[in-house]
Amino acid sequence: MPLPVPPPLLFLDVDGPLIPFGSPTPYPVHPLPPGLPGATVNPLLARVDPGHGARLAALPCEPVWATTWLDEANECLAPLLGLAPLPVVVWPEPSEAEERDVRAGLHWKIRSLTAWAAGRPFAWVDDELTDRDGEWVAAHHPGPALLHRVDPRTGLTGRDFAALGAWLRHHGPERTLG
């Protein structure tokens, strides 16, 4: 009997992709639900488009928080987006190898995310990705990977969701292992 293949992972950063910053023009703000955890201490939560939740939920993937927000992403953002709590990548203390990577121009998250994926297809959405990161992942991750850079001034757009959806469907769970 064929074994089902799990869907690709979607590693999701918060600052930049979901909370845009750095634009010289004002950002749209969205009403926050009453009692939302973190709403009184983080005024940037109003920049999160709650419609992104449905768009993320519609993607054929397993989303994972890949952010320094850690569990706060599930406390503040998941309810705002209408998402169930997601798995969270917990970042280890920096190692010598990771410090060398950063000095070489690689993203500090790269080793943890490829280890988490363990060969599984993944898309990584972040605002700090470079071509060097893509080259490293291609050389060190045996499965398909999409490193999708989001402009932090705009955050995720319809164009980003379309690109992610196409890639995730192409590498999705309709495949089986014998």
PDB file of C-alpha atoms in Angstrom:
ATOM      1  CA  MET A   1       0.000   0.000   0.000  1.00  0.00           C
ATOM      2  CA  PRO A   2       1.459   3.378  -0.936  1.00  0.00           C
ATOM      3  CA  LEU A   3       2.472   5.689   1.880  1.00  0.00           C
ATOM      4  CA  PRO A   4       1.002   9.182   1.720  1.00  0.00           C
ATOM      5  CA  VAL A   5       3.507  11.975   1.289  1.00  0.00           C
ATOM      6  CA  PRO A   6       3.070  14.840   3.725  1.00  0.00           C
ATOM      7  CA  PRO A   7       2.463  18.256   2.228  1.00  0.00           C
ATOM      8  CA  PRO A   8       5.358  20.670   1.811  1.00  0.00           C
ATOM      9  CA  LEU A   9       6.275  22.820   4.770  1.00  0.00           C
ATOM     10  CA  LEU A  10       5.758  26.577   4.691  1.00  0.00           C
ATOM     11  CA  PHE A  11       8.218  28.353   6.984  1.00  0.00           C
ATOM     12  CA  LEU A  12       6.668  31.736   7.739  1.00  0.00           C
ATOM     13  CA  ASP A  13       8.457  34.780   9.116  1.00  0.00           C
ATOM     14  CA  VAL A  14       6.372  37.549  10.729  1.00  0.00           C
ATOM     15  CA  ASP A  15       8.210  40.880  10.608  1.00  0.00           C
ATOM     16  CA  GLY A  16       8.230  41.894   6.957  1.00  0.00           C
ATOM     17  CA  PRO A  17       5.938  39.264   5.425  1.00  0.00           C
ATOM     18  CA  LEU A  18       2.963  39.689   7.796  1.00  0.00           C
ATOM     19  CA  ILE A  19       3.847  42.992   9.466  1.00  0.00           C
ATOM     20  CA  PRO A  20       5.122  45.341   6.777  1.00  0.00           C
ATOM     21  CA  PHE A  21       7.629  48.037   7.731  1.00  0.00           C
ATOM     22  CA  GLY A  22      10.001  50.560   6.202  1.00  0.00           C
ATOM     23  CA  SER A  23       7.710  52.295   3.709  1.00  0.00           C
ATOM     24  CA  PRO A  24       7.745  56.082   3.552  1.00  0.00           C
ATOM     25  CA  THR A  25       3.948  56.045   3.154  1.00  0.00           C
ATOM     26  CA  PRO A  26       1.442  55.133   5.895  1.00  0.00           C
ATOM     27  CA  TYR A  27       0.277  51.536   6.108  1.00  0.00           C
ATOM     28  CA  PRO A  28      -3.314  50.405   6.033  1.00  0.00           C
ATOM     29  CA  VAL A  29      -4.483  49.469   9.494  1.00  0.00           C
ATOM     30  CA  HIS A  30      -7.023  46.811  10.297  1.00  0.00           C
ATOM     31  CA  PRO A  31      -9.302  46.711  13.333  1.00  0.00           C
ATOM     32  CA  LEU A  32      -8.074  44.336  16.013  1.00  0.00           C
ATOM     33  CA  PRO A  33     -10.502  41.995  17.739  1.00  0.00           C
ATOM     34  CA  PRO A  34     -11.272  42.957  21.335  1.00  0.00           C
ATOM     35  CA  GLY A  35      -9.088  41.168  23.849  1.00  0.00           C
ATOM     36  CA  LEU A  36      -6.447  40.111  21.307  1.00  0.00           C
ATOM     37  CA  PRO A  37      -3.322  39.158  23.267  1.00  0.00           C
ATOM     38  CA  GLY A  38      -0.493  41.593  22.616  1.00  0.00           C
ATOM     39  CA  ALA A  39      -2.692  44.263  21.005  1.00  0.00           C
ATOM     40  CA  THR A  40      -2.018  46.827  23.719  1.00  0.00           C
ATOM     41  CA  VAL A  41       1.760  46.323  23.705  1.00  0.00           C
ATOM     42  CA  ASN A  42       2.361  45.892  19.968  1.00  0.00           C
ATOM     43  CA  PRO A  43       0.754  48.617  17.864  1.00  0.00           C
ATOM     44  CA  LEU A  44       2.155  47.023  14.685  1.00  0.00           C
ATOM     45  CA  LEU A  45      -0.387  44.193  14.928  1.00  0.00           C
ATOM     46  CA  ALA A  46      -2.900  46.540  13.297  1.00  0.00           C
ATOM     47  CA  ARG A  47      -0.807  46.279  10.095  1.00  0.00           C
ATOM     48  CA  VAL A  48      -1.527  42.548   9.816  1.00  0.00           C
ATOM     49  CA  ASP A  49      -4.111  41.912   7.127  1.00  0.00           C
ATOM     50  CA  PRO A  50      -6.541  39.425   8.722  1.00  0.00           C
ATOM     51  CA  GLY A  51      -7.422  38.222   5.194  1.00  0.00           C
ATOM     52  CA  HIS A  52      -3.995  36.613   5.006  1.00  0.00           C
ATOM     53  CA  GLY A  53      -5.234  33.884   7.345  1.00  0.00           C
ATOM     54  CA  ALA A  54      -7.706  32.464   4.836  1.00  0.00           C
ATOM     55  CA  ARG A  55      -5.122  32.723   2.068  1.00  0.00           C
ATOM     56  CA  LEU A  56      -2.535  30.881   4.171  1.00  0.00           C
ATOM     57  CA  ALA A  57      -5.069  28.213   5.171  1.00  0.00           C
ATOM     58  CA  ALA A  58      -5.921  27.643   1.498  1.00  0.00           C
ATOM     59  CA  LEU A  59      -2.317  26.838   0.565  1.00  0.00           C
ATOM     60  CA  PRO A  60      -1.563  23.087   0.197  1.00  0.00           C
ATOM     61  CA  CYS A  61       1.113  22.975   2.889  1.00  0.00           C
ATOM     62  CA  GLU A  62       1.890  22.595   6.550  1.00  0.00           C
ATOM     63  CA  PRO A  63       2.611  26.111   7.833  1.00  0.00           C
ATOM     64  CA  VAL A  64       5.241  26.557  10.546  1.00  0.00           C
ATOM     65  CA  TRP A  65       6.176  29.758  12.365  1.00  0.00           C
ATOM     66  CA  ALA A  66       9.820  30.551  11.554  1.00  0.00           C
ATOM     67  CA  THR A  67      10.132  33.776  13.499  1.00  0.00           C
ATOM     68  CA  THR A  68      11.726  35.260  16.577  1.00  0.00           C
ATOM     69  CA  TRP A  69       8.162  35.736  17.825  1.00  0.00           C
ATOM     70  CA  LEU A  70       8.243  32.033  18.781  1.00  0.00           C
ATOM     71  CA  ASP A  71       5.102  31.099  20.780  1.00  0.00           C
ATOM     72  CA  GLU A  72       3.875  34.712  20.711  1.00  0.00           C
ATOM     73  CA  ALA A  73       3.003  34.083  17.060  1.00  0.00           C
ATOM     74  CA  ASN A  74       0.394  31.565  18.207  1.00  0.00           C
ATOM     75  CA  GLU A  75      -0.791  33.813  21.054  1.00  0.00           C
ATOM     76  CA  CYS A  76      -1.175  37.020  18.999  1.00  0.00           C
ATOM     77  CA  LEU A  77      -1.099  36.291  15.290  1.00  0.00           C
ATOM     78  CA  ALA A  78      -2.860  32.954  14.895  1.00  0.00           C
ATOM     79  CA  PRO A  79      -6.115  34.279  16.486  1.00  0.00           C
ATOM     80  CA  LEU A  80      -5.855  37.511  14.490  1.00  0.00           C
ATOM     81  CA  LEU A  81      -5.518  35.489  11.274  1.00  0.00           C
ATOM     82  CA  GLY A  82      -8.163  32.921  12.241  1.00  0.00           C
ATOM     83  CA  LEU A  83      -5.598  30.121  12.236  1.00  0.00           C
ATOM     84  CA  ALA A  84      -5.199  27.242  14.634  1.00  0.00           C
ATOM     85  CA  PRO A  85      -1.898  27.284  16.515  1.00  0.00           C
ATOM     86  CA  LEU A  86       0.989  26.330  14.239  1.00  0.00           C
ATOM     87  CA  PRO A  87       4.186  24.458  14.996  1.00  0.00           C
ATOM     88  CA  VAL A  88       6.987  26.836  16.001  1.00  0.00           C
ATOM     89  CA  VAL A  89      10.668  26.540  15.116  1.00  0.00           C
ATOM     90  CA  VAL A  90      12.602  27.024  18.349  1.00  0.00           C
ATOM     91  CA  TRP A  91      15.965  28.551  17.589  1.00  0.00           C
ATOM     92  CA  PRO A  92      19.016  27.007  19.230  1.00  0.00           C
ATOM     93  CA  GLU A  93      21.786  29.084  20.731  1.00  0.00           C
ATOM     94  CA  PRO A  94      24.049  30.270  17.902  1.00  0.00           C
ATOM     95  CA  SER A  95      26.777  27.789  17.028  1.00  0.00           C
ATOM     96  CA  GLU A  96      30.196  28.506  15.580  1.00  0.00           C
ATOM     97  CA  ALA A  97      28.971  27.160  12.227  1.00  0.00           C
ATOM     98  CA  GLU A  98      25.978  29.524  12.239  1.00  0.00           C
ATOM     99  CA  GLU A  99      28.206  32.465  13.167  1.00  0.00           C
ATOM    100  CA  ARG A 100      30.485  31.590  10.233  1.00  0.00           C
ATOM    101  CA  ASP A 101      27.409  31.354   7.996  1.00  0.00           C
ATOM    102  CA  VAL A 102      26.276  34.847   8.983  1.00  0.00           C
ATOM    103  CA  ARG A 103      29.756  36.257   8.337  1.00  0.00           C
ATOM    104  CA  ALA A 104      29.614  34.556   4.912  1.00  0.00           C
ATOM    105  CA  GLY A 105      26.307  36.309   4.146  1.00  0.00           C
ATOM    106  CA  LEU A 106      23.914  33.448   4.938  1.00  0.00           C
ATOM    107  CA  HIS A 107      20.712  33.845   6.913  1.00  0.00           C
ATOM    108  CA  TRP A 108      21.009  32.777  10.539  1.00  0.00           C
ATOM    109  CA  LYS A 109      17.837  30.630  10.274  1.00  0.00           C
ATOM    110  CA  ILE A 110      19.109  28.509   7.379  1.00  0.00           C
ATOM    111  CA  ARG A 111      20.567  25.517   9.252  1.00  0.00           C
ATOM    112  CA  SER A 112      17.615  25.184  11.622  1.00  0.00           C
ATOM    113  CA  LEU A 113      15.052  25.279   8.832  1.00  0.00           C
ATOM    114  CA  THR A 114      16.805  22.757   6.608  1.00  0.00           C
ATOM    115  CA  ALA A 115      17.240  20.480   9.633  1.00  0.00           C
ATOM    116  CA  TRP A 116      13.525  20.849  10.508  1.00  0.00           C
ATOM    117  CA  ALA A 117      12.556  20.012   6.910  1.00  0.00           C
ATOM    118  CA  ALA A 118      14.709  16.851   6.968  1.00  0.00           C
ATOM    119  CA  GLY A 119      14.561  16.457   3.187  1.00  0.00           C
ATOM    120  CA  ARG A 120      10.889  17.350   2.908  1.00  0.00           C
ATOM    121  CA  PRO A 121       9.873  19.991   0.323  1.00  0.00           C
ATOM    122  CA  PHE A 122       9.596  23.441   1.841  1.00  0.00           C
ATOM    123  CA  ALA A 123       8.906  27.047   1.003  1.00  0.00           C
ATOM    124  CA  TRP A 124      10.478  29.707   3.201  1.00  0.00           C
ATOM    125  CA  VAL A 125       8.861  33.143   3.297  1.00  0.00           C
ATOM    126  CA  ASP A 126      11.110  35.857   4.702  1.00  0.00           C
ATOM    127  CA  ASP A 127      12.153  39.413   3.931  1.00  0.00           C
ATOM    128  CA  GLU A 128      15.890  38.835   4.457  1.00  0.00           C
ATOM    129  CA  LEU A 129      16.629  36.087   1.931  1.00  0.00           C
ATOM    130  CA  THR A 130      19.429  36.354  -0.610  1.00  0.00           C
ATOM    131  CA  ASP A 131      20.694  34.347  -3.571  1.00  0.00           C
ATOM    132  CA  ARG A 132      23.442  32.966  -1.294  1.00  0.00           C
ATOM    133  CA  ASP A 133      20.774  31.400   0.911  1.00  0.00           C
ATOM    134  CA  GLY A 134      19.208  29.726  -2.125  1.00  0.00           C
ATOM    135  CA  GLU A 135      22.582  28.362  -3.240  1.00  0.00           C
ATOM    136  CA  TRP A 136      23.280  26.973   0.248  1.00  0.00           C
ATOM    137  CA  VAL A 137      19.887  25.278   0.481  1.00  0.00           C
ATOM    138  CA  ALA A 138      20.322  23.777  -3.006  1.00  0.00           C
ATOM    139  CA  ALA A 139      23.667  22.311  -1.920  1.00  0.00           C
ATOM    140  CA  HIS A 140      22.560  21.061   1.530  1.00  0.00           C
ATOM    141  CA  HIS A 141      18.878  20.101   1.256  1.00  0.00           C
ATOM    142  CA  PRO A 142      17.998  17.006  -0.793  1.00  0.00           C
ATOM    143  CA  GLY A 143      14.374  17.977  -1.416  1.00  0.00           C
ATOM    144  CA  PRO A 144      12.781  20.792  -3.383  1.00  0.00           C
ATOM    145  CA  ALA A 145      12.859  24.206  -1.718  1.00  0.00           C
ATOM    146  CA  LEU A 146      11.543  27.640  -2.559  1.00  0.00           C
ATOM    147  CA  LEU A 147      13.099  30.608  -0.801  1.00  0.00           C
ATOM    148  CA  HIS A 148      10.557  33.364  -1.362  1.00  0.00           C
ATOM    149  CA  ARG A 149      11.691  36.866  -0.458  1.00  0.00           C
ATOM    150  CA  VAL A 150       8.917  39.285   0.475  1.00  0.00           C
ATOM    151  CA  ASP A 151       9.415  43.041   0.245  1.00  0.00           C
ATOM    152  CA  PRO A 152       9.115  44.217   3.863  1.00  0.00           C
ATOM    153  CA  ARG A 153       7.664  47.555   2.731  1.00  0.00           C
ATOM    154  CA  THR A 154       4.564  45.816   1.349  1.00  0.00           C
ATOM    155  CA  GLY A 155       4.419  42.483   3.153  1.00  0.00           C
ATOM    156  CA  LEU A 156       2.718  39.544   1.485  1.00  0.00           C
ATOM    157  CA  THR A 157       0.773  40.455  -1.644  1.00  0.00           C
ATOM    158  CA  GLY A 158      -1.533  38.614  -4.022  1.00  0.00           C
ATOM    159  CA  ARG A 159       1.465  38.028  -6.291  1.00  0.00           C
ATOM    160  CA  ASP A 160       3.336  36.332  -3.401  1.00  0.00           C
ATOM    161  CA  PHE A 161       0.367  34.087  -2.609  1.00  0.00           C
ATOM    162  CA  ALA A 162       0.056  33.132  -6.289  1.00  0.00           C
ATOM    163  CA  ALA A 163       3.747  32.203  -6.526  1.00  0.00           C
ATOM    164  CA  LEU A 164       3.616  30.216  -3.285  1.00  0.00           C
ATOM    165  CA  GLY A 165       0.414  28.431  -4.288  1.00  0.00           C
ATOM    166  CA  ALA A 166       1.813  27.398  -7.676  1.00  0.00           C
ATOM    167  CA  TRP A 167       5.036  26.063  -6.167  1.00  0.00           C
ATOM    168  CA  LEU A 168       3.288  24.261  -3.302  1.00  0.00           C
ATOM    169  CA  ARG A 169       0.763  22.611  -5.647  1.00  0.00           C
ATOM    170  CA  HIS A 170       3.619  21.454  -7.902  1.00  0.00           C
ATOM    171  CA  HIS A 171       5.424  19.854  -4.938  1.00  0.00           C
ATOM    172  CA  GLY A 172       2.281  18.859  -3.064  1.00  0.00           C
ATOM    173  CA  PRO A 173       0.867  15.766  -1.453  1.00  0.00           C
ATOM    174  CA  GLU A 174      -0.708  14.259  -4.551  1.00  0.00           C
ATOM    175  CA  ARG A 175       2.538  12.310  -4.953  1.00  0.00           C
ATOM    176  CA  THR A 176       2.905   8.962  -3.171  1.00  0.00           C
ATOM    177  CA  LEU A 177       5.817   6.766  -2.188  1.00  0.00           C
ATOM    178  CA  GLY A 178       5.673   3.074  -3.036  1.00  0.00           C
TER     179      GLY A 178
END
